[in-house]
XYZ file of C-alpha atoms in Angstrom:
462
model
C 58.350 -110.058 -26.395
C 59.593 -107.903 -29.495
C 61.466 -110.600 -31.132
C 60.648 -111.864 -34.795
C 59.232 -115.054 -33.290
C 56.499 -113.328 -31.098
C 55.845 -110.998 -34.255
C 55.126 -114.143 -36.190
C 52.312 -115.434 -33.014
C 50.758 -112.306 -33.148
C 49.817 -113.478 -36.879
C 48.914 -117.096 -36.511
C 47.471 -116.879 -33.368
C 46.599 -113.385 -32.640
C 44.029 -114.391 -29.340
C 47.636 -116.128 -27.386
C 49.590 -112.735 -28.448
C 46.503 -110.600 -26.946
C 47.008 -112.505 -24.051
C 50.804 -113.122 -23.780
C 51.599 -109.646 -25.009
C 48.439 -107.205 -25.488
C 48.845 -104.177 -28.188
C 49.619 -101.273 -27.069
C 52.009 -98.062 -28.166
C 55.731 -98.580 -26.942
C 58.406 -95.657 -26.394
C 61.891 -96.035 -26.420
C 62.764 -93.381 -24.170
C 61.042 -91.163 -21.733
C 58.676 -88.717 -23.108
C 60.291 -85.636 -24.606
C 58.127 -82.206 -25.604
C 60.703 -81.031 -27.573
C 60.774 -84.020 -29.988
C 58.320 -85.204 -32.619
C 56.749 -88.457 -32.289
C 57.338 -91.151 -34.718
C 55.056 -93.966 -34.922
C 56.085 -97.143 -36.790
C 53.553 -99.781 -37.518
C 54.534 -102.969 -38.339
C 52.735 -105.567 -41.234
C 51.184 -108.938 -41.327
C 53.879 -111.153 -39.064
C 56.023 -108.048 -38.219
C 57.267 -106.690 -34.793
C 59.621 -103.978 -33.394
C 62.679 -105.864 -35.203
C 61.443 -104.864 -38.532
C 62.003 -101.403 -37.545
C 65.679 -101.521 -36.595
C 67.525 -99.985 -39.517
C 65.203 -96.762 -39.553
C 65.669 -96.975 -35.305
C 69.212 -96.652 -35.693
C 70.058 -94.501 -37.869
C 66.589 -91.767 -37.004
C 68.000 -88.115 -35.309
C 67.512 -89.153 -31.828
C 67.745 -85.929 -31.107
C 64.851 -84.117 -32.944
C 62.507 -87.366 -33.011
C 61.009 -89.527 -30.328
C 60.306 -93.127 -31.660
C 57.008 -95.090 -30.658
C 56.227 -98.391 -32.091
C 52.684 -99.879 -32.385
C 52.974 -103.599 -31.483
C 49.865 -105.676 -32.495
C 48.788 -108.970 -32.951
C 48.768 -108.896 -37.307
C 46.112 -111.552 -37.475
C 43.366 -109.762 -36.135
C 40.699 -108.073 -38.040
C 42.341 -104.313 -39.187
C 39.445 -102.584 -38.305
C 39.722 -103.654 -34.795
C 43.673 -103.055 -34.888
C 42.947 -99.102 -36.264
C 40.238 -98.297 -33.672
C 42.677 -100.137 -31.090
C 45.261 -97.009 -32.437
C 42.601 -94.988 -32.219
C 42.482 -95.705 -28.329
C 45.860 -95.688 -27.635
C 46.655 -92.775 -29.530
C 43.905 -90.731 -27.786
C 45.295 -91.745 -24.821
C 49.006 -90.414 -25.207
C 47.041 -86.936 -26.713
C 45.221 -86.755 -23.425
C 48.257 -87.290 -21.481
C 50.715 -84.724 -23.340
C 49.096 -82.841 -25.596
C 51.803 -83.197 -28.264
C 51.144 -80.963 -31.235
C 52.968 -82.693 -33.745
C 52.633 -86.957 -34.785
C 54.678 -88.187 -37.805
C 52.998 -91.696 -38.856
C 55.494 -94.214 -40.788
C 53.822 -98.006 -41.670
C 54.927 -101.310 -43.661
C 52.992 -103.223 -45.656
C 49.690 -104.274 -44.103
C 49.846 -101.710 -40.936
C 49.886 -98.914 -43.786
C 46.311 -100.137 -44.673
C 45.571 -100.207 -40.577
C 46.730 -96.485 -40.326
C 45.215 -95.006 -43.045
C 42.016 -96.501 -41.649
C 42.695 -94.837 -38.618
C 43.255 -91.197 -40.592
C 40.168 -91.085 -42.356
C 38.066 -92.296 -39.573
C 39.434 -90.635 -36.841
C 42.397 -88.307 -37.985
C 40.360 -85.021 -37.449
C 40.578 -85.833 -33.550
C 44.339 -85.586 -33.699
C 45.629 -82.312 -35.899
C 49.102 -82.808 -34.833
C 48.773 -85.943 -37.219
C 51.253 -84.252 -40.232
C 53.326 -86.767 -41.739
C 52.118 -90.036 -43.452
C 54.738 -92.043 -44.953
C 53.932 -95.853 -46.188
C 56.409 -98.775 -47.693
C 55.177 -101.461 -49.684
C 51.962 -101.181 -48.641
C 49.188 -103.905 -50.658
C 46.455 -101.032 -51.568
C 44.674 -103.386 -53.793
C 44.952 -106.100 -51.546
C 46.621 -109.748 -51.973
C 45.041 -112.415 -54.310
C 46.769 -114.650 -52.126
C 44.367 -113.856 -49.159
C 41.378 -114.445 -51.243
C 43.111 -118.013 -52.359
C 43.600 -118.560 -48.391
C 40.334 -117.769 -47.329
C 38.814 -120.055 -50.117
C 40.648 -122.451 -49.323
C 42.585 -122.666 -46.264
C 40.910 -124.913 -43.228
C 41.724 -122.427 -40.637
C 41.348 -118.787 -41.921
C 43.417 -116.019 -39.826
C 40.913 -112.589 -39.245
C 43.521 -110.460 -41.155
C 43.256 -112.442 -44.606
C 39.380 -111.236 -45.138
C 40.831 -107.458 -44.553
C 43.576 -107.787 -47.150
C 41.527 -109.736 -50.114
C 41.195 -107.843 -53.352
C 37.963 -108.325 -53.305
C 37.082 -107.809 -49.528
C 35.180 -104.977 -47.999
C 38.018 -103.776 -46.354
C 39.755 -102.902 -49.051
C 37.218 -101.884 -51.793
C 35.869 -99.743 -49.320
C 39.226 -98.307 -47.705
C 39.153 -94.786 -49.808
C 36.097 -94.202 -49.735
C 36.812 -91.440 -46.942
C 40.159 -89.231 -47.724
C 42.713 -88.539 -45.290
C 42.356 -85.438 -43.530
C 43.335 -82.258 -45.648
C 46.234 -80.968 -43.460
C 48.390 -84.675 -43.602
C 51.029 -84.802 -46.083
C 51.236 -88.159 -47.562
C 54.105 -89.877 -49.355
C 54.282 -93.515 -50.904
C 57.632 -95.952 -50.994
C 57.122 -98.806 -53.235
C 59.265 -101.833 -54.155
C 60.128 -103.334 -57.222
C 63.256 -105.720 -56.799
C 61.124 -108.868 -56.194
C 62.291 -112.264 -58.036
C 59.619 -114.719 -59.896
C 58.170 -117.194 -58.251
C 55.562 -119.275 -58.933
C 53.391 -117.893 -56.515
C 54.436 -114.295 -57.623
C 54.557 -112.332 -61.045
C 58.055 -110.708 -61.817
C 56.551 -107.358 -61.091
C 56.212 -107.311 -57.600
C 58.834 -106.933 -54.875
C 58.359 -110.498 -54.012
C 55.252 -110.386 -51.394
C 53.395 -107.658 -53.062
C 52.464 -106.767 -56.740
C 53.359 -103.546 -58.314
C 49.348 -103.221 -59.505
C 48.624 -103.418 -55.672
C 51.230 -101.070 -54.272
C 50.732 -98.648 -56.803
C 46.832 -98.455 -56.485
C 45.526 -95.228 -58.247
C 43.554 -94.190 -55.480
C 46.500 -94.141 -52.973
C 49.166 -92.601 -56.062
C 46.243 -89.825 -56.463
C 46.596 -88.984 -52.896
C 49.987 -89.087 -52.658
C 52.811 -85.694 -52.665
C 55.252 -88.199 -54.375
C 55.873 -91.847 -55.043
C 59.186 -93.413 -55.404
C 60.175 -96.503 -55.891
C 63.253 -98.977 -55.032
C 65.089 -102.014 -56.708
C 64.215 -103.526 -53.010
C 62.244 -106.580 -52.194
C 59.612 -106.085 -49.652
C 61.723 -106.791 -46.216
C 64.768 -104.946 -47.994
C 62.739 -101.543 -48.255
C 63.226 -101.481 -44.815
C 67.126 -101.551 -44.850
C 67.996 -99.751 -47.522
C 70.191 -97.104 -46.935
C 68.269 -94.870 -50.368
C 65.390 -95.538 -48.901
C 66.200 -94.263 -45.663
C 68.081 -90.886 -47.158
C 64.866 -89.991 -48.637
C 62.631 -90.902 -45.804
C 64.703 -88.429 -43.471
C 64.819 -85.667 -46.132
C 60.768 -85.711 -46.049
C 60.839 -85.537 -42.373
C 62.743 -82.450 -42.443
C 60.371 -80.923 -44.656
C 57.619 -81.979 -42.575
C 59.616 -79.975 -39.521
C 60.241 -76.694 -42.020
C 56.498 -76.840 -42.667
C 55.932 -76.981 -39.410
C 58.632 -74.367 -38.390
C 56.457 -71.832 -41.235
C 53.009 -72.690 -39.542
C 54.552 -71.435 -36.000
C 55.915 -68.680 -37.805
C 52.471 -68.078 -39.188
C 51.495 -67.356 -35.606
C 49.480 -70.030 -34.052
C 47.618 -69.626 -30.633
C 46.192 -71.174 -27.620
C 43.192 -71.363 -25.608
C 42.688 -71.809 -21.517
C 39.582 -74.093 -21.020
C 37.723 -74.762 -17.750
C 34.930 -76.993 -17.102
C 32.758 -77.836 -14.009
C 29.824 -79.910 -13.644
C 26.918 -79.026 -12.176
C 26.978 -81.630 -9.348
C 30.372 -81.773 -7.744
C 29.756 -85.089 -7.111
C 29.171 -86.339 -11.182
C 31.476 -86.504 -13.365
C 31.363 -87.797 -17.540
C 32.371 -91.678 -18.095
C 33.052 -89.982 -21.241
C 36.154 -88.233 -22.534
C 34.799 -84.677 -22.713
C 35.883 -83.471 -26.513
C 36.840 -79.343 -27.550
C 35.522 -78.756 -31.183
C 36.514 -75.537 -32.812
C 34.835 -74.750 -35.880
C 36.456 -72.054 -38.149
C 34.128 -69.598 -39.378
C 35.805 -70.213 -42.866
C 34.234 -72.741 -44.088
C 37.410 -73.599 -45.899
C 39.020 -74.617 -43.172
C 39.213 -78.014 -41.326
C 37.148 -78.713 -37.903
C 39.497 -79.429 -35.185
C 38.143 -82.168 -32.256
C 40.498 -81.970 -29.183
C 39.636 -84.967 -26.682
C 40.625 -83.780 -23.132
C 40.734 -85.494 -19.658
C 39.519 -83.860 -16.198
C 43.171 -82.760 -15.727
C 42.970 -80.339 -18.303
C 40.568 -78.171 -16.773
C 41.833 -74.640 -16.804
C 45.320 -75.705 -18.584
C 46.664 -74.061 -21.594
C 45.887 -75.891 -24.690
C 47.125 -75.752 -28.248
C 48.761 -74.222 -30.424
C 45.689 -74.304 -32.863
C 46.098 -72.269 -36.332
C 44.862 -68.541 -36.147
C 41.778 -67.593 -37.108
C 38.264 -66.919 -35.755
C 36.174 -70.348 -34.426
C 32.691 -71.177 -32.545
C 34.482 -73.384 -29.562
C 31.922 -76.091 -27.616
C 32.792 -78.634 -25.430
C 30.766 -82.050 -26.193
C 30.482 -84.567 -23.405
C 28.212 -87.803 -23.922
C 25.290 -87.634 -21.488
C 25.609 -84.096 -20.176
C 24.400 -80.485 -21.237
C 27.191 -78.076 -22.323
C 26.219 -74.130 -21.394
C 27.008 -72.364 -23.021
C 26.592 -74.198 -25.909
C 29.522 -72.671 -27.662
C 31.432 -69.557 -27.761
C 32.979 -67.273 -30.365
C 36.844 -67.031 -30.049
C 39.666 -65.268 -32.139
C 42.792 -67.531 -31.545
C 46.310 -65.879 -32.478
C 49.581 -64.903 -30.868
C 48.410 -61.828 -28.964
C 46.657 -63.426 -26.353
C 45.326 -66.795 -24.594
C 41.346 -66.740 -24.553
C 40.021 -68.035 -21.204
C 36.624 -70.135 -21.540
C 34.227 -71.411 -19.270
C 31.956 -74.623 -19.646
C 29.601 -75.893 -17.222
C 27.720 -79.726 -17.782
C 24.729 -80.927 -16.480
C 23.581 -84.158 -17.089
C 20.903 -85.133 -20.004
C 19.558 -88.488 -20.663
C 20.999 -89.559 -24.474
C 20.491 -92.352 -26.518
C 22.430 -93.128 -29.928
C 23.515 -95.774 -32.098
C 23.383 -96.935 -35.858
C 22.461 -99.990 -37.899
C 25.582 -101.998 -38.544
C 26.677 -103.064 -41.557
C 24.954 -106.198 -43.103
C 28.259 -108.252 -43.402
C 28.986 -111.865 -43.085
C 30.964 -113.455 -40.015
C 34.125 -113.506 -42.261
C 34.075 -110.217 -42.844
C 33.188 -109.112 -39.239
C 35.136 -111.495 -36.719
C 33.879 -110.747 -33.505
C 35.253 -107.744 -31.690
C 36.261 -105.584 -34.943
C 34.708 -102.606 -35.770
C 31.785 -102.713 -37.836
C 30.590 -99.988 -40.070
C 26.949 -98.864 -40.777
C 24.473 -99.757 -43.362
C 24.679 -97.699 -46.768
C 22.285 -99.549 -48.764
C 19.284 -98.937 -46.626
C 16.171 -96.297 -46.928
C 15.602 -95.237 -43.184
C 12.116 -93.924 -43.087
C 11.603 -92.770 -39.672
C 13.342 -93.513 -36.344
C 11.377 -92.740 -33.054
C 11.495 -92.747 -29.844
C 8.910 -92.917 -27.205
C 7.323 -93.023 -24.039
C 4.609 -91.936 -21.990
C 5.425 -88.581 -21.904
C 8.092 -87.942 -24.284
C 7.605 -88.713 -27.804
C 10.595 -88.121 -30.697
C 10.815 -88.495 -34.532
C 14.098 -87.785 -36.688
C 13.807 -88.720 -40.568
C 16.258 -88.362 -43.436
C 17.666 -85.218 -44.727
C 19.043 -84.240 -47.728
C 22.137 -82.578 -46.298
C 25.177 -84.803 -46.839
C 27.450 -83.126 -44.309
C 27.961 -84.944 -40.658
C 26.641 -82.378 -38.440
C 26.327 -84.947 -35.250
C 29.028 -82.938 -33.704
C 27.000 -79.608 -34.009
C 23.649 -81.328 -33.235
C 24.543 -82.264 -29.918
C 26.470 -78.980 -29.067
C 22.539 -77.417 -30.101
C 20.807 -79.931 -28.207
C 19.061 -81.531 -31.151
C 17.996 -85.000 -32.067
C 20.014 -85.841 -35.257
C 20.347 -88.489 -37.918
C 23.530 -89.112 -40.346
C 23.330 -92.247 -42.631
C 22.077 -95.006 -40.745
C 23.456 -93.065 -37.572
C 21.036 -91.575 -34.746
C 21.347 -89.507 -31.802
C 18.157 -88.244 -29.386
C 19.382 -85.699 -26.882
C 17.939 -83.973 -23.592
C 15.855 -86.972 -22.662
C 14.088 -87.728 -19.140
C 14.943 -90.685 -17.134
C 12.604 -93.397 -17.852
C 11.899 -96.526 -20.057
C 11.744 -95.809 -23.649
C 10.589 -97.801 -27.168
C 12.809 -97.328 -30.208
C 10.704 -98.082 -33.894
C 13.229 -97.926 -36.567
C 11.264 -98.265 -40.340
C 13.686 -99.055 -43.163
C 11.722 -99.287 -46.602
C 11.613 -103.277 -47.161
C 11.848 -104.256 -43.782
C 9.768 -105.194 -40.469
C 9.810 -102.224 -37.908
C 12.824 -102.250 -35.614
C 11.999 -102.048 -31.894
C 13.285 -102.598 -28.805
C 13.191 -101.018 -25.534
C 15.889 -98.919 -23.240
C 16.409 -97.601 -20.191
C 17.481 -93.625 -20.020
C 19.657 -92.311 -17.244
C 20.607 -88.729 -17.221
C 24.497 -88.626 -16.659
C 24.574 -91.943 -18.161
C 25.508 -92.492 -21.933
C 23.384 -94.960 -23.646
C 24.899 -96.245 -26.642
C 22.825 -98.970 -28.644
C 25.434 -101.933 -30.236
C 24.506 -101.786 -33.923
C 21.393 -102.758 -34.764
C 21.052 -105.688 -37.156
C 17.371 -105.464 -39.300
C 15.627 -108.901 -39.883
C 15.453 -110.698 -43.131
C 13.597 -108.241 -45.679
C 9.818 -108.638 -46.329
């Protein structure tokens, strides 16, 4: 299952290796507290194998290796929000407080992905460390999808000139993640390849100046791009920046860093949310980064944390139900372990956004697909008999969705909308972009029940 060979099926044919093998986040030992995580990701035709050298020779006893395993030729917006999931899922579960991210090649473009999307749900996230990763993208995967009869998912992510990757910085990794770049330069001509590559991947494309401007440090090998992973420089270096991430660390505990005790009951005993309830804390300096902490029913009146010290509002947000109180003011720090208390009572909701106008290529079914930025929403309401609702654009460019739903307000964010604290009934949504027919369709509202609308796709302009 982790050989090279399977690797190889999870490129060509990635549907077979989804049902042969899955994806999913693998550990090599039992779950340890008192170790950091590790995650490798693996590129385009990779597996476990490619990992072996850093395996073998990583301090076993200070780090835990897990290894995403994922079918390479699927679209890499589906394979980062399947991280996302999986991720989320080990957080729930143990709560670990520190996540050191390593990738290769293509999975470096899958994890950063996941990072600026959804790296503010996981603040352990500290370490991001990439190896010959194609930034710019391969002009050989805009050749293949010209050209090629049969076009794998992943080739329309890594073009030069896909959306995928002219659109990949456009959000930066979360503030608090260190981020370091290995590139390759030992690559021999070939007449598919300039000299100045490290045989798979051009020097232009690894050294991207959006991903050198985000970057602590760059350095660079005599390596070709499977050698990176086997070089015994490479790997000295690579274990000297996880030791700095652990002294950073060791000064942020020193700092003092504190916990919280959260409780939450719903208002029924009976109900309970289909959704993950999530803990925001919002620091009252506005310098600082929000922190969204997904829990599970389990963690109900457990100890949670650490979190840095300082003062935050803290609200509990769970799709479909009523959080009172709304929030609470909290000073988090070593003297102490706040206890809060939540209670949710079910609302009828109903949210969604207008997808991205892409073409099949570039959205293979069951990837992710982002929201429209070249649109002028006019108005978006929602109606029935007894209940009418209007949101319209606003000039603030902050996401405040979070704090709009804590507040119990009906909120709109690009070509994202929420409506909040609705009654159970039938209701008409009229979406009017400037240049195109009204939008409308009707839904059904259940209190307790999250309605989510798939993204909306506007008809051919007027």
């Amino acid at each position: 299952m982790f050989s090279a060979d399977a690797g190889r099926r999870g490129y060509w044919a990635p549907v077979d290796f989804f049902k042969e093998v899955g994806g999913n986040i693998y550990f090599l030992e039992e779950y340890d507290p008192r170790k950091t995580p590790v995650l490798f990701v693996h590129g385009a035709a990779g597996s476990p194998q490619d990992w072996a050298y850093f395996l073998q020779h990583l301090d076993r006893s200070r780090y835990q290796p897990w290894i995403f395993y994922y079918p390479s030729g699927s679209s890499l917006d589906s394979m980062s929000y399947l991280l996302y999931w999986k991720l989320g899922n080990l957080q729930r579960r143990y709560h670990f407080d520190r996540l050191y991210l390593t990738a290769h090649s293509m999975g470096s473009l899958v994890v950063r992905s996941f990072l600026a999307n959804y790296g503010d749900q996981f603040p352990g996230a500290k370490l991001f460390i990439t190896l010959s990763a194609p930034w710019g993208g391969d002009a050989l995967a805009d050749q293949g999808v010209a050209y090629s009869p049969a076009v794998i998912p992943s080739w329309n992510d890594v073009r030069a000139g896909g959306r995928f990757v002219q659109t990949l910085f456009q959000k930066p990794l979360p503030r608090e993640i260190d981020y370091y770049l290995f590139f390759g330069h030992g690559g021999r001509y070939s007449m598919l390849r300039p000299a100045s590559s490290d045989g798979v991947i051009t020097l232009a494309s690894q050294l991207r100046a959006d991903a050198q401007s985000e970057a602590r440090r760059v350095f660079g090998y005599d390596e070709d791009h499977v050698g990176i992973l086997s070089s015994p420089q490479v790997f000295a270096q690579y274990a000297a920046l996880l030791k700095e991430a652990d002294q950073r660390g060791s000064d942020e505990h020193a700092a003092g860093k504190g916990n919280l005790r959260v409780a939450f009951s719903y208002a029924r005993p009976d109900e309970t949310s289909a959704s993950t309830p999530v803990l925001v804390l919002t620091p009252l300096d506005a310098a600082r980064e929000r922190i969204v902490w997904p829990l599970n029913a389990l963690d109900s009146g457990r100890e949670l944390g650490p979190f840095p010290p300082g003062t935050y509002n803290v609200g509990l947000v769970t799709r479909a139900f009523k959080t009172t109180p709304a929030s609470t003011q909290v000073t988090i720090g070593p003297g102490g372990i706040p206890d809060l208390a939540f209670q949710l009572t079910p609302q009828g909701i109903l949210s969604g956004y207008i997808g991205a106008d892409v073409t099949p290529a570039d959205n293979p079914a069951g990837s992710f697909r982002a929201g429209r930025r070249d649109i002028e929403i006019e108005s978006i309401v929602l109606a029935n008999g007894s209940d009418r609702r209007e949101i319209t654009p606003s000039a603030d460019t902050r996401d405040r969705t979070l704090e709009a739903n804590m507040a119990g307000q009906d909120y709109m964010f690009k070509s994202f909308f929420s409506f909040v604290g609705l009654n159970e009934g039938r209701y008409e949504l009229t979406i009017k972009v400037r240049g195109y027919p009204p939008y409308r369709h009707t839904y059904d509202v259940v209190p307790g029940k999250y309605g989510y609308v798939t993204p909306i796709d506007l008809s051919a302009p007027d």
